């Protein structure tokens, strides 16, 4: 069974640009969550999608948005990039709220 | 709202020492799920254990053991006879069960360094 796949692995952008990250969950998982990881900040929850609906949202500005498609694949978009958005963005999937999360390898975003 | 606190930012031990990583959580749900993850230097998060709120039995898996105490809202993780390969960042996480509370929230992590 394929794991959670995130693309691209690395991204370099400049301030003011926008970026779209992609995540393909494990087959059969309808829940996809996104996290931002920066040194010393742990994993900050961005949002979770379940069956194409945003189920939960963390405390991030509206520049961070996402969506989920009918095949459970998810995208995350960050508009008007700021230097502070430089981070590792992790996607994870699970079958249900009681289940563990399976994580992808992440997308390392650098904003210059 | 849910919250997970890992007060220990960094711990350094010498190989073969025992080490306990603390985790304290807050939730209003009566049914919830607790997790521990390991993030080695390679970066990929590795699942270690899941525990639901109705199961307070401690668990042992090899050199790893977990102590869940609802009375103190704690879910601590002990590594016995630590090894260099245990060096990693360890995250405790909580997932509630009610709407708006069922996403998984992580603590800030504890960086464990095991020296030879």
Short mmCIF file of C-alpha atoms in Angstrom, two decimals:
data_model
loop_
_atom_site.label_atom_id
_atom_site.label_comp_id
_atom_site.label_asym_id
_atom_site.label_seq_id
_atom_site.Cartn_x
_atom_site.Cartn_y
_atom_site.Cartn_z
CA UNK A 1 0.00 0.00 0.00
CA UNK A 2 1.44 3.37 -0.98
CA UNK A 3 2.02 5.87 1.81
CA UNK A 4 1.10 9.54 1.93
CA UNK A 5 2.69 11.33 -0.99
CA UNK A 6 3.52 15.00 -0.97
CA UNK A 7 4.77 17.06 -3.88
CA UNK A 8 6.95 18.89 -4.43
CA UNK A 9 9.62 17.93 -1.92
CA UNK A 10 11.28 21.35 -1.98
CA UNK A 11 10.11 24.78 -3.04
CA UNK A 12 11.78 28.17 -3.14
CA UNK A 13 9.59 31.22 -3.52
CA UNK A 14 9.91 34.95 -3.00
CA UNK A 15 7.85 37.20 -0.80
CA UNK A 16 4.47 38.08 -2.23
CA UNK A 17 4.18 35.00 -4.41
CA UNK A 18 1.70 32.23 -3.85
CA UNK A 19 2.29 28.51 -3.63
CA UNK A 20 0.25 25.32 -3.92
CA UNK A 21 1.26 22.10 -2.23
CA UNK A 22 -0.21 18.72 -3.06
CA UNK A 23 -0.96 15.66 -0.97
CA UNK A 24 -2.22 12.22 -1.92
CA UNK A 25 -3.46 10.24 1.11
CA UNK A 26 -3.29 6.54 1.67
CA UNK A 27 -5.92 4.74 -0.34
CA UNK A 28 -9.15 4.51 1.63
CA UNK A 29 -8.33 7.41 3.95
CA UNK A 30 -10.87 10.18 3.63
CA UNK A 31 -9.32 12.52 6.18
CA UNK A 32 -6.36 14.72 5.28
CA UNK A 33 -4.68 17.08 7.74
CA UNK A 34 -2.04 19.73 7.16
CA UNK A 35 0.59 20.88 9.62
CA UNK A 36 3.30 23.52 9.61
CA UNK A 37 6.55 22.61 11.32
CA UNK A 38 9.17 25.18 12.19
CA UNK A 39 12.19 24.75 14.50
CA UNK A 40 11.10 25.04 18.10
CA UNK A 41 7.40 25.35 17.26
CA UNK A 42 6.46 21.73 16.94
CA UNK A 43 3.64 20.84 14.59
CA UNK A 44 1.11 23.59 14.19
CA UNK A 45 -2.27 22.41 12.97
CA UNK A 46 -3.49 24.16 9.83
CA UNK A 47 -6.68 22.36 8.85
CA UNK A 48 -8.28 19.01 8.29
CA UNK A 49 -10.51 17.91 5.46
CA UNK A 50 -12.89 15.00 5.43
CA UNK A 51 -14.90 13.99 2.37
CA UNK A 52 -14.16 17.32 0.65
CA UNK A 53 -15.30 19.40 3.63
CA UNK A 54 -13.07 21.36 5.97
CA UNK A 55 -13.77 19.83 9.35
CA UNK A 56 -11.37 21.73 11.58
CA UNK A 57 -9.15 24.77 11.27
CA UNK A 58 -6.16 26.00 13.25
CA UNK A 59 -5.16 29.56 14.07
CA UNK A 60 -3.63 30.63 10.80
CA UNK A 61 -4.46 33.70 8.71
CA UNK A 62 -6.76 33.49 5.74
CA UNK A 63 -3.74 33.44 3.41
CA UNK A 64 -3.61 29.73 4.20
CA UNK A 65 -6.32 27.76 2.49
CA UNK A 66 -6.93 24.27 1.30
CA UNK A 67 -9.28 21.97 -0.46
CA UNK A 68 -9.96 18.31 -0.94
CA UNK A 69 -11.06 16.59 -4.09
CA UNK A 70 -13.48 13.72 -4.56
CA UNK A 71 -10.57 11.26 -4.74
CA UNK A 72 -9.41 12.52 -1.30
CA UNK A 73 -6.34 14.21 -2.71
CA UNK A 74 -5.77 17.57 -1.08
CA UNK A 75 -4.06 20.81 -1.92
CA UNK A 76 -2.89 23.60 0.33
CA UNK A 77 -2.44 27.13 -0.91
CA UNK A 78 -0.56 30.00 0.66
CA UNK A 79 -1.04 33.40 -0.92
CA UNK A 80 1.09 36.53 -0.51
CA UNK A 81 4.00 34.62 0.98
CA UNK A 82 5.90 36.07 3.91
CA UNK A 83 9.38 35.22 5.15
CA UNK A 84 7.82 33.62 8.23
CA UNK A 85 6.02 31.09 6.07
CA UNK A 86 9.30 29.26 5.52
CA UNK A 87 8.70 25.87 7.07
CA UNK A 88 8.20 22.18 6.53
CA UNK A 89 4.60 21.52 5.57
CA UNK A 90 3.39 18.09 6.49
CA UNK A 91 0.34 16.31 5.22
CA UNK A 92 -1.18 13.36 7.03
CA UNK A 93 -4.10 11.05 6.47
CA UNK A 94 -6.19 8.76 8.65
CA UNK A 95 -9.36 6.70 8.41
CA UNK A 96 -11.15 8.20 11.40
CA UNK A 97 -10.69 10.52 14.37
CA UNK A 98 -9.76 7.63 16.62
CA UNK A 99 -7.04 6.45 14.28
CA UNK A 100 -3.39 7.39 14.05
CA UNK A 101 -2.14 9.79 11.44
CA UNK A 102 0.12 8.63 8.66
CA UNK A 103 2.50 11.36 7.60
CA UNK A 104 4.09 12.22 4.31
CA UNK A 105 7.70 13.31 3.97
CA UNK A 106 6.68 16.95 3.77
CA UNK A 107 7.32 19.89 1.49
CA UNK A 108 10.15 22.17 2.58
CA UNK A 109 9.16 25.71 1.63
CA UNK A 110 11.72 28.49 1.65
CA UNK A 111 10.55 32.05 1.19
CA UNK A 112 13.28 34.52 0.19
CA UNK B 1 -10.07 23.65 23.03
CA UNK B 2 -7.49 20.94 23.26
CA UNK B 3 -3.93 21.44 24.32
CA UNK B 4 -0.85 19.29 24.75
CA UNK B 5 2.10 20.43 26.82
CA UNK B 6 5.54 18.92 26.70
CA UNK B 7 7.46 20.96 29.21
CA UNK B 8 10.82 19.37 28.47
CA UNK B 9 12.30 21.03 25.42
CA UNK B 10 15.54 19.07 25.36
CA UNK B 11 16.89 16.12 27.30
CA UNK B 12 20.38 14.69 27.09
CA UNK B 13 21.31 11.33 28.58
CA UNK B 14 24.13 8.87 28.35
CA UNK B 15 23.51 5.52 26.73
CA UNK B 16 21.86 2.92 28.97
CA UNK B 17 20.25 5.53 31.18
CA UNK B 18 16.47 5.47 31.60
CA UNK B 19 14.61 8.58 30.50
CA UNK B 20 11.01 9.76 30.91
CA UNK B 21 9.34 12.21 28.55
CA UNK B 22 6.44 14.09 30.08
CA UNK B 23 3.16 14.91 28.40
CA UNK B 24 0.21 16.77 29.93
CA UNK B 25 -3.00 17.34 28.02
CA UNK B 26 -6.23 19.32 28.27
CA UNK B 27 -9.53 18.45 26.69
CA UNK B 28 -13.22 18.79 27.45
CA UNK B 29 -14.09 15.58 25.65
CA UNK B 30 -14.76 12.45 27.71
CA UNK B 31 -13.65 10.27 24.82
CA UNK B 32 -10.30 11.14 23.37
CA UNK B 33 -7.17 9.54 21.99
CA UNK B 34 -3.55 10.05 22.90
CA UNK B 35 -0.54 9.34 20.73
CA UNK B 36 3.21 9.43 20.75
CA UNK B 37 5.26 9.99 17.60
CA UNK B 38 9.00 9.91 17.00
CA UNK B 39 10.76 12.14 14.50
CA UNK B 40 14.32 10.92 13.89
CA UNK B 41 16.93 13.07 12.15
CA UNK B 42 15.67 11.75 8.82
CA UNK B 43 12.54 13.81 9.43
CA UNK B 44 9.73 11.32 8.85
CA UNK B 45 7.24 11.03 11.73
CA UNK B 46 6.93 7.54 13.11
CA UNK B 47 3.89 6.40 15.09
CA UNK B 48 4.71 4.78 18.44
CA UNK B 49 1.49 4.27 20.38
CA UNK B 50 -2.20 5.12 20.57
CA UNK B 51 -4.26 5.04 23.74
CA UNK B 52 -7.96 5.83 24.18
CA UNK B 53 -9.33 7.60 27.23
CA UNK B 54 -11.08 4.52 28.57
CA UNK B 55 -7.97 2.42 28.72
CA UNK B 56 -5.71 3.45 31.55
CA UNK B 57 -3.61 0.34 31.49
CA UNK B 58 0.06 1.04 31.19
CA UNK B 59 1.77 -0.45 28.20
CA UNK B 60 5.20 -1.86 27.65
CA UNK B 61 6.77 -2.57 24.30
CA UNK B 62 10.35 -3.69 24.56
CA UNK B 63 12.35 -0.83 26.04
CA UNK B 64 9.40 1.55 25.69
CA UNK B 65 6.66 2.01 28.25
CA UNK B 66 3.80 4.45 28.65
CA UNK B 67 2.05 5.61 31.80
CA UNK B 68 -1.43 7.05 31.29
CA UNK B 69 -3.05 8.77 34.28
CA UNK B 70 -6.39 10.46 33.75
CA UNK B 71 -6.34 11.91 37.26
CA UNK B 72 -3.36 14.08 36.35
CA UNK B 73 -4.10 14.30 32.59
CA UNK B 74 -0.70 12.89 31.82
CA UNK B 75 0.59 10.38 29.31
CA UNK B 76 4.29 9.93 29.98
CA UNK B 77 6.74 7.92 27.93
CA UNK B 78 9.73 6.08 29.37
CA UNK B 79 12.66 4.62 27.48
CA UNK B 80 14.60 2.07 29.47
CA UNK B 81 18.29 1.52 28.80
CA UNK B 82 18.40 4.23 26.15
CA UNK B 83 20.43 3.78 22.99
CA UNK B 84 21.98 6.22 20.56
CA UNK B 85 19.33 5.28 17.98
CA UNK B 86 16.68 6.66 20.33
CA UNK B 87 17.97 10.17 19.61
CA UNK B 88 15.05 12.00 18.03
CA UNK B 89 12.31 14.51 18.68
CA UNK B 90 9.33 12.93 20.41
CA UNK B 91 5.84 14.36 20.08
CA UNK B 92 2.81 13.71 22.21
CA UNK B 93 -0.56 14.29 20.51
CA UNK B 94 -4.25 14.41 21.39
CA UNK B 95 -7.33 13.86 19.25
CA UNK B 96 -10.77 14.58 20.63
CA UNK B 97 -14.01 13.01 19.50
CA UNK B 98 -16.51 15.82 19.26
CA UNK B 99 -17.11 18.12 16.35
CA UNK B 100 -14.54 20.97 16.25
CA UNK B 101 -12.39 19.04 18.69
CA UNK B 102 -11.43 15.97 16.74
CA UNK B 103 -8.36 17.18 14.92
CA UNK B 104 -5.02 15.98 16.22
CA UNK B 105 -3.04 18.51 18.23
CA UNK B 106 0.62 18.06 19.00
CA UNK B 107 2.86 19.23 21.80
CA UNK B 108 5.97 21.23 21.02
CA UNK B 109 8.09 18.11 21.18
CA UNK B 110 11.01 16.97 23.31
CA UNK B 111 14.39 16.59 21.66
CA UNK B 112 16.16 13.58 23.15
CA UNK B 113 19.88 13.17 22.66
CA UNK B 114 21.47 9.92 23.75
CA UNK B 115 25.24 10.10 23.96
CA UNK B 116 27.45 7.02 23.64
#
